[in-house]
Short mmCIF file of C-alpha atoms and ligand atoms in Angstrom, two decimals:
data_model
loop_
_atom_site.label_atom_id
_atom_site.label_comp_id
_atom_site.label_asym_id
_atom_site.label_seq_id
_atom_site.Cartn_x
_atom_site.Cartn_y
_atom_site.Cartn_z
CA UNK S 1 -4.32 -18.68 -15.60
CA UNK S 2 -0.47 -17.82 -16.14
CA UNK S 3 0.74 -14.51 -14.33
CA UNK S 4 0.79 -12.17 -17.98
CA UNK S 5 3.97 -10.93 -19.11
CA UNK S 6 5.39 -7.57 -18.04
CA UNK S 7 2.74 -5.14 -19.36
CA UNK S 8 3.67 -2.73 -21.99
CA UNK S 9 5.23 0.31 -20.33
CA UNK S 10 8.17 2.40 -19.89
CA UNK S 11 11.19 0.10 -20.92
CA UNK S 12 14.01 -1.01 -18.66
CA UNK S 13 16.07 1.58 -19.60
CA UNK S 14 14.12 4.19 -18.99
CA UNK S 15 13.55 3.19 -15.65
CA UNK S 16 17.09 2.37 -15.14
CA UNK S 17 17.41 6.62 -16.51
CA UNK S 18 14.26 7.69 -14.02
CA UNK S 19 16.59 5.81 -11.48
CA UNK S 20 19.59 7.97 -12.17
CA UNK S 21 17.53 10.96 -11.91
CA UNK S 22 15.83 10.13 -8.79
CA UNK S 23 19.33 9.28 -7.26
CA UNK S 24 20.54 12.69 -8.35
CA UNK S 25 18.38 14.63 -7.04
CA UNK S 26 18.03 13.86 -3.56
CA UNK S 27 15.99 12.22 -0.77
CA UNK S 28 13.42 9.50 -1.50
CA UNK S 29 9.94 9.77 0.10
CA UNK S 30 10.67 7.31 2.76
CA UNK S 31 7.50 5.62 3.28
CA UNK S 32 4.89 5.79 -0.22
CA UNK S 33 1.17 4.38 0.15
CA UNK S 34 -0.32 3.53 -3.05
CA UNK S 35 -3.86 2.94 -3.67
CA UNK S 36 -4.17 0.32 -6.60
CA UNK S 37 -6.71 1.22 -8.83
CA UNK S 38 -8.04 0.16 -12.19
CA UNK S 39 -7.69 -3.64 -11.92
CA UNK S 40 -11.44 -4.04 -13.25
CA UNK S 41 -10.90 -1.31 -16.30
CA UNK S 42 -7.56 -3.27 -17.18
CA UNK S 43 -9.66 -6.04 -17.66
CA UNK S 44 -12.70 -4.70 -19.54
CA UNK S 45 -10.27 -3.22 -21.71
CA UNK S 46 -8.75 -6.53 -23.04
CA UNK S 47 -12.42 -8.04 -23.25
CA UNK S 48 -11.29 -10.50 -19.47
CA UNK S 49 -13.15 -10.82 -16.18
CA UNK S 50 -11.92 -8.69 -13.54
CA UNK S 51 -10.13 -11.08 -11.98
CA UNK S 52 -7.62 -11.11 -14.94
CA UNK S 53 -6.66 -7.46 -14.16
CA UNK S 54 -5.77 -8.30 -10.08
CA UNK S 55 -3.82 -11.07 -11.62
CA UNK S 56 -2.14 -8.44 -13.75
CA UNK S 57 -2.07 -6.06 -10.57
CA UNK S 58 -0.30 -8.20 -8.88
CA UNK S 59 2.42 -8.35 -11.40
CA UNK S 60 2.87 -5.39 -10.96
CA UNK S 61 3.37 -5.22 -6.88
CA UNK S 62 6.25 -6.95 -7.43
CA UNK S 63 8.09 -4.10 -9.78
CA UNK S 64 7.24 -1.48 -7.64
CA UNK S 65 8.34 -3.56 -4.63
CA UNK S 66 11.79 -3.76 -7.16
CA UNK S 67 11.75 -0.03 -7.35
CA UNK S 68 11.12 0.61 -3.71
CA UNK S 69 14.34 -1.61 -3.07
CA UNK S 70 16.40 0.10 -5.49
CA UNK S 71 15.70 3.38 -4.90
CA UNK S 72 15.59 2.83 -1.28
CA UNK S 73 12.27 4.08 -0.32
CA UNK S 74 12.14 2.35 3.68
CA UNK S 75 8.27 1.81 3.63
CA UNK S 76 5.75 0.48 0.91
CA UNK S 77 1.84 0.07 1.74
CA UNK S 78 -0.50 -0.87 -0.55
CA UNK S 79 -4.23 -1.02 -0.28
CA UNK S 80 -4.83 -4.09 -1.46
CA UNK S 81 -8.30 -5.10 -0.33
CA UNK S 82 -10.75 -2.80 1.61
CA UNK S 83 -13.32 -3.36 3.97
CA UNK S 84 -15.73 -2.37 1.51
CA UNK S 85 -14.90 -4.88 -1.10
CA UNK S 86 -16.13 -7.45 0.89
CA UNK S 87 -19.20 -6.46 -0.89
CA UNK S 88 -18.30 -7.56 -4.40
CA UNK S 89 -19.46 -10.34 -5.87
CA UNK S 90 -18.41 -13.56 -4.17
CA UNK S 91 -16.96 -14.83 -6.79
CA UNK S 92 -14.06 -11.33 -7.18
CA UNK S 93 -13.82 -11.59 -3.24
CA UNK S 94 -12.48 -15.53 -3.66
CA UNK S 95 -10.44 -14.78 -6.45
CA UNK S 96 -8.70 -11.72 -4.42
CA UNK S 97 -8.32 -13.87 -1.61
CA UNK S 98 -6.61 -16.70 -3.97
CA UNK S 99 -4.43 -14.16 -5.24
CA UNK S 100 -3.13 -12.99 -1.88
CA UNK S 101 -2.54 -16.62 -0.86
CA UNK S 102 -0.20 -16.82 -4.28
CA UNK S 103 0.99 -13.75 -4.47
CA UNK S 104 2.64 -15.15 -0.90
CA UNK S 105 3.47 -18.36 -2.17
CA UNK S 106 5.31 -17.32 -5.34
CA UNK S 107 7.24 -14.10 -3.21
CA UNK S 108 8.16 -15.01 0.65
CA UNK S 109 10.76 -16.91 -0.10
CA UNK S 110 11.98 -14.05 -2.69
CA UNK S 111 10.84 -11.06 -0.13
CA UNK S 112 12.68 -12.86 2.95
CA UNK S 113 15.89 -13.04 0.70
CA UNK S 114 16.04 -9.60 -0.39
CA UNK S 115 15.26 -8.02 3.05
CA UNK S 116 11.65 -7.56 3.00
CA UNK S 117 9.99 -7.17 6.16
CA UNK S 118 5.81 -7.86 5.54
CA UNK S 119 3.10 -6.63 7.61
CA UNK S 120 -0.48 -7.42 6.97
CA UNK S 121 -3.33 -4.84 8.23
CA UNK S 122 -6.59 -4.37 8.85
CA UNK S 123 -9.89 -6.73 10.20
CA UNK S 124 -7.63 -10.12 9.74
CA UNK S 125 -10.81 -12.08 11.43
CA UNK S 126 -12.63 -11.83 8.09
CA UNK S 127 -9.95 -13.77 6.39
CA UNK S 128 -11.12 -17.22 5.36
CA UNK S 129 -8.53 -20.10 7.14
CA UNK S 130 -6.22 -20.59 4.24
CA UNK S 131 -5.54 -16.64 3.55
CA UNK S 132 -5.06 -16.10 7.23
CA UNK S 133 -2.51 -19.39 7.52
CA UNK S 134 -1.18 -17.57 4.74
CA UNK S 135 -0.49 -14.23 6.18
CA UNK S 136 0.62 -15.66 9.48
CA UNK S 137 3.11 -17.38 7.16
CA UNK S 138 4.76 -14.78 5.13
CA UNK S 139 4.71 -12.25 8.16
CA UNK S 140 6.98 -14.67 10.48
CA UNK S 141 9.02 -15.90 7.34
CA UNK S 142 9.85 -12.20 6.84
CA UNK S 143 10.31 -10.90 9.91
CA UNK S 144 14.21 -10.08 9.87
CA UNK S 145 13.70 -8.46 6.53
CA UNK S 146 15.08 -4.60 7.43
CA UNK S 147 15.60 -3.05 3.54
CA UNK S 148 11.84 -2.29 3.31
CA UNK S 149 8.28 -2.51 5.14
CA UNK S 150 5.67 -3.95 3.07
CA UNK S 151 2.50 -3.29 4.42
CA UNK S 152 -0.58 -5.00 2.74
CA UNK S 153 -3.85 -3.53 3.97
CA UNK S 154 -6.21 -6.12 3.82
CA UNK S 155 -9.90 -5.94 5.10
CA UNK S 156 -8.94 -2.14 5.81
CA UNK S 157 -11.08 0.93 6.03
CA UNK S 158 -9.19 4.35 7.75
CA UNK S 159 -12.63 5.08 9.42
CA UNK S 160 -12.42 1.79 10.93
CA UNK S 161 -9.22 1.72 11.96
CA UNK S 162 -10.05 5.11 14.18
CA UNK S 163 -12.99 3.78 15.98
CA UNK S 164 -10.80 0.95 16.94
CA UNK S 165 -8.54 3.34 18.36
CA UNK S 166 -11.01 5.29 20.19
CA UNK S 167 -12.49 2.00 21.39
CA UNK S 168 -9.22 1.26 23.46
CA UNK S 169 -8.77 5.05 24.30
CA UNK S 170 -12.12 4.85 25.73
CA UNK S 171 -11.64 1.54 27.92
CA UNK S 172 -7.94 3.02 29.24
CA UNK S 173 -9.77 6.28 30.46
CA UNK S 174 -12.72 3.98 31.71
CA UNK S 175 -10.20 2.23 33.64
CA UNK S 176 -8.51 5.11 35.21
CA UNK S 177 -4.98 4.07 33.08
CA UNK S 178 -5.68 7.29 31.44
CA UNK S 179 -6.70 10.78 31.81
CA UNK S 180 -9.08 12.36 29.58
CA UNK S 181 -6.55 15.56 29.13
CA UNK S 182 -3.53 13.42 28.57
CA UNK S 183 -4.86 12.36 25.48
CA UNK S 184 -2.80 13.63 22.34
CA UNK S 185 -2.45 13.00 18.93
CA UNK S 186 0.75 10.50 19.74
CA UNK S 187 -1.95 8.75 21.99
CA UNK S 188 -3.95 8.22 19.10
CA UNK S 189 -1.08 7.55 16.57
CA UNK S 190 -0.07 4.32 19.03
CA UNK S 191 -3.01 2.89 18.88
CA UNK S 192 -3.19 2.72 14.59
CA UNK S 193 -2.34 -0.26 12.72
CA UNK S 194 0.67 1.88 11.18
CA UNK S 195 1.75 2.55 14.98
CA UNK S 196 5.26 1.50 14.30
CA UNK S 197 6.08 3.35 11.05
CA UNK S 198 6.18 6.96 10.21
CA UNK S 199 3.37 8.33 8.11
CA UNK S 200 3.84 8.80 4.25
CA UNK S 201 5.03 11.15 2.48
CA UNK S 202 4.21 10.60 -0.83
CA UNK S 203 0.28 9.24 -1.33
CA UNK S 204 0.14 7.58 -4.97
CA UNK S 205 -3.43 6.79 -6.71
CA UNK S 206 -3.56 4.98 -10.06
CA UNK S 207 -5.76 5.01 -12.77
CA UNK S 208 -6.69 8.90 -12.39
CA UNK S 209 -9.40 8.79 -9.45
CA UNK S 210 -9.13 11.80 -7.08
CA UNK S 211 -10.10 9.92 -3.68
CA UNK S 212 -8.62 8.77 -0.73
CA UNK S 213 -11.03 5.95 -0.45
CA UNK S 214 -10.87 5.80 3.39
CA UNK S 215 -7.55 4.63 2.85
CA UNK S 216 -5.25 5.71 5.93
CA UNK S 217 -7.60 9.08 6.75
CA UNK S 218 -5.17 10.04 10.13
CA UNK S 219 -1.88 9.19 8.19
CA UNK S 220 -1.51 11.21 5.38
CA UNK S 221 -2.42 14.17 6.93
CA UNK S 222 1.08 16.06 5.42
CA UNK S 223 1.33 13.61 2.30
CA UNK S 224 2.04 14.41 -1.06
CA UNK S 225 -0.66 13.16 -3.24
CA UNK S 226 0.57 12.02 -6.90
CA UNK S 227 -2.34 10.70 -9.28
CA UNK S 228 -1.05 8.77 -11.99
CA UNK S 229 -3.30 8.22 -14.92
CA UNK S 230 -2.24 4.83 -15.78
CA UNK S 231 -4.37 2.04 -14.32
CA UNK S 232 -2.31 -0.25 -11.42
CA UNK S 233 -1.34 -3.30 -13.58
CA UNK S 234 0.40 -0.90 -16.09
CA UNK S 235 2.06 0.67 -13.18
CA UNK S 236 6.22 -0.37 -12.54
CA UNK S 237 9.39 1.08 -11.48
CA UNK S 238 9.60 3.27 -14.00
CA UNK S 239 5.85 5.21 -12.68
CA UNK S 240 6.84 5.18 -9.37
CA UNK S 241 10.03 6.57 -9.79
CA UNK S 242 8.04 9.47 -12.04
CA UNK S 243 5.86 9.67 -8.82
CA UNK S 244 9.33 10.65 -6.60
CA UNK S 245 10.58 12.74 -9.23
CA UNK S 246 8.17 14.77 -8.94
CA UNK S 247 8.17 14.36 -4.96
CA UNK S 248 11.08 15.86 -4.92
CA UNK S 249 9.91 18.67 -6.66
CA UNK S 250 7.90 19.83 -4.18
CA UNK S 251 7.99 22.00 -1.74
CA UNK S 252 6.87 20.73 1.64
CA UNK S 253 6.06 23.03 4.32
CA UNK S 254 3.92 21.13 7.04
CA UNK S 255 1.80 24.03 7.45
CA UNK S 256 5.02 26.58 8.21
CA UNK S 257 6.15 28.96 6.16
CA UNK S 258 9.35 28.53 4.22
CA UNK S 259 12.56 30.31 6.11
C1 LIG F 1 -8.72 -1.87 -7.36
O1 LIG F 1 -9.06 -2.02 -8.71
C2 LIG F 1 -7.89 -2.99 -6.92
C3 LIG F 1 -8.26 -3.90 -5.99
C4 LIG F 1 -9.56 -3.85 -5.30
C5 LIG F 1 -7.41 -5.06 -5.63
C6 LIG F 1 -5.94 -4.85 -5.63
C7 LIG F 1 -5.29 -6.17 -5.76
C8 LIG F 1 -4.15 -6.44 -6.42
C9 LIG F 1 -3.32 -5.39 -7.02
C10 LIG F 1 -3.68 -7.85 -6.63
C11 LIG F 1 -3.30 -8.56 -5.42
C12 LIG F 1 -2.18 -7.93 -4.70
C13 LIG F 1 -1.59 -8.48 -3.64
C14 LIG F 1 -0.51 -7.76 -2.96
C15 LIG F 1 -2.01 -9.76 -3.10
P1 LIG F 1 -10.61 -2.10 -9.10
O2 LIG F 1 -11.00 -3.54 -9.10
O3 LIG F 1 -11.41 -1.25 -8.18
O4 LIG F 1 -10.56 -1.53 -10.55
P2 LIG F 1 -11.69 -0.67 -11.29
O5 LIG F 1 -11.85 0.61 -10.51
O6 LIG F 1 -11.11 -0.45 -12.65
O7 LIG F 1 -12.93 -1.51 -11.31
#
C-alpha cells in the first residue's frame, strides 16, 4: 500500500507564515511530546482498515519531524506504540510493527543526514526480532545526529516506566549503595527512560482526547498541554507550529508567582 499523499491541510505557505510568526516571537518549547491520536478514526472516515490511518500517521511524523528541525525545537517524542496496545488485534499489532520497521528503512538514512539523533523507549524485549534489529539499526546509524532527539516510545506505559525505577531504587538501598533519605526526585529522574533529556514543555494530543494515556506521568509534571482537534495523520508543520504559537502565549509559572 503506497505511503498517501500529503493530507489535505494547512498549505505550505501558511506554514512557511506560522514559521515567521513562531520565529518572531520568541523561544521554542525545547523538547514537545506528542501523543498521536486518531489513526483508527482517519481510517473509518475514508471507509479503510485501521492500518491505512498509521500508514497515514506516519506520513505525518515525518512533517512534524520537518517542523521540529526548522523551528529548532531540540527534542521530539512521540508515543508511538503503548504497552497497552499490545492488546489489539494481532493483526493492527503486526502491521504497527511493519510500519516501524519502514518507517526506519525509508528515514535513517534521511534522519542521520539532517542531524537526527533517535532513541527508542520503553519494554524493547517485546519487540519481535526484525523490529528490534531494526531499532538497534537506526539508533547506532543516528547516533552523531545533534539538531534534534527523536524519541519513539515503543512498548511504553509511564506507570511502567516508574516501577522500573523504583525496582532499581529498591535493590541500591537493599544493597547499602543507597540511603533511604538520600533519595530525591533527581534520584528518581536518573533512573527514567528520558534520564538524559529535560522534560517537556509543551505536551501535544491530537484528535481532541483530554488524556494523558499513561504517557510520560513523572515528566510533564510543568508541561503545557495543547489539544489539537485534528486527528494525527492530518497533523504537519503547520499544527505544530499553531501548537508553539500558542506556547508562547502562555504564561509559565512552575508553581511561583509571577515577579
Ligand atoms: C493512535 O491512534 C495511534 C497509534 C496507536 C499508533 C501511532 C503510530 C503511527 C503514527 C505510525 C507509525 C509511526 C512511527 C514513528 C513508526 P488510534 O489507533 O488509537 O486511533 P483511534 O483513537 O482513532 O482509534
Amino acid at each position: 500500500m503506497a505511503i498517501p499523499s500529503a493530507p489535505p491541510g494547512p498549505s505550505s505557505t501558511d506554514a512557511a507564515d506560522l514559521l515567521a510568526r513562531v520565529q518572531a516571537h520568541g523561544a521554542v518549547p525545547r523538547h514537545v511530546a506528542i501523543i498521536m491520536d486518531g489513526n483508527g478514526r482517519w481510517a473509518r472516515e475514508r471507509h479503510m482498515p485501521r492500518p491505512f490511518g498509521h500508514r497515514a500517521g506516519m506520513a505525518a511524523v515525518r512533517d512534524v519531524v520537518e517542523g521540529c528541525l526548522d523551528s529548532g525545537v531540540q527534542w521530539l517524542s512521540l508515543f508511538a506504540f503503548s504497552q497497552e496496545n499490545w492488546q489489539r488485534p494481532v493483526s493492527e499489532v503486526s502491521a504497527l510493527m511493519g510500519l516501524l520497521e519502514e518507517y526506519i528503512q525509508r528515514e535513517a538514512d534521511a534522519l542521520e543526514r539532517q542531524g537526527v539523533r533517535v532513541r527508542v523507549l520503553g519494554d524493547l524485549s517485546r519487540l519481535n526480532a526484525r523490529a528490534a534489529a531494526a531499532v538497534d539499526r537506526v539508533v547506532q546509524q543516528t547516533s552523531n545526529g545533534t539538531r534534534l532527539g527523536l524519541n519513539l516510545f515503543i512498548s511504553y506505559g509511564g506507570r511502567a516506566e516508574l516501577v522500573r525505577a523504583a525496582r532499581e531504587i529498591a535493590a541500591d538501598v537493599q544493597a547499602g549503595r543507597l540511603a533511604p533519605e538520600a533519595v530525591s526526585e533527581d534520584t528518581i529522574r536518573d533512573r527514567l527512560f528520558t534520564a538524559f533529556c529535560p522534560d517537556p514543555d509543551l505536551l501535544i494530543r491530537t484528535s481532541g482526547e483530554q488524556r494523558l494515556s499513561n504517557f510520560l506521568l513523572w515528566q510533564v509534571a510543568y508541561a503545557e498541554l495543547y489539544i489539537a482537534s485534528v486527528l494525527w495523520p492530518d497533523f504537519g508543520r503547520a499544527a505544530l507550529y499553531e501548537a508553539i504559537l500558542d506556547f508562547q502565549r502562555r504564561d509559565r509559572r512552575f508553581g511561583r508567582v509571577a515577579p
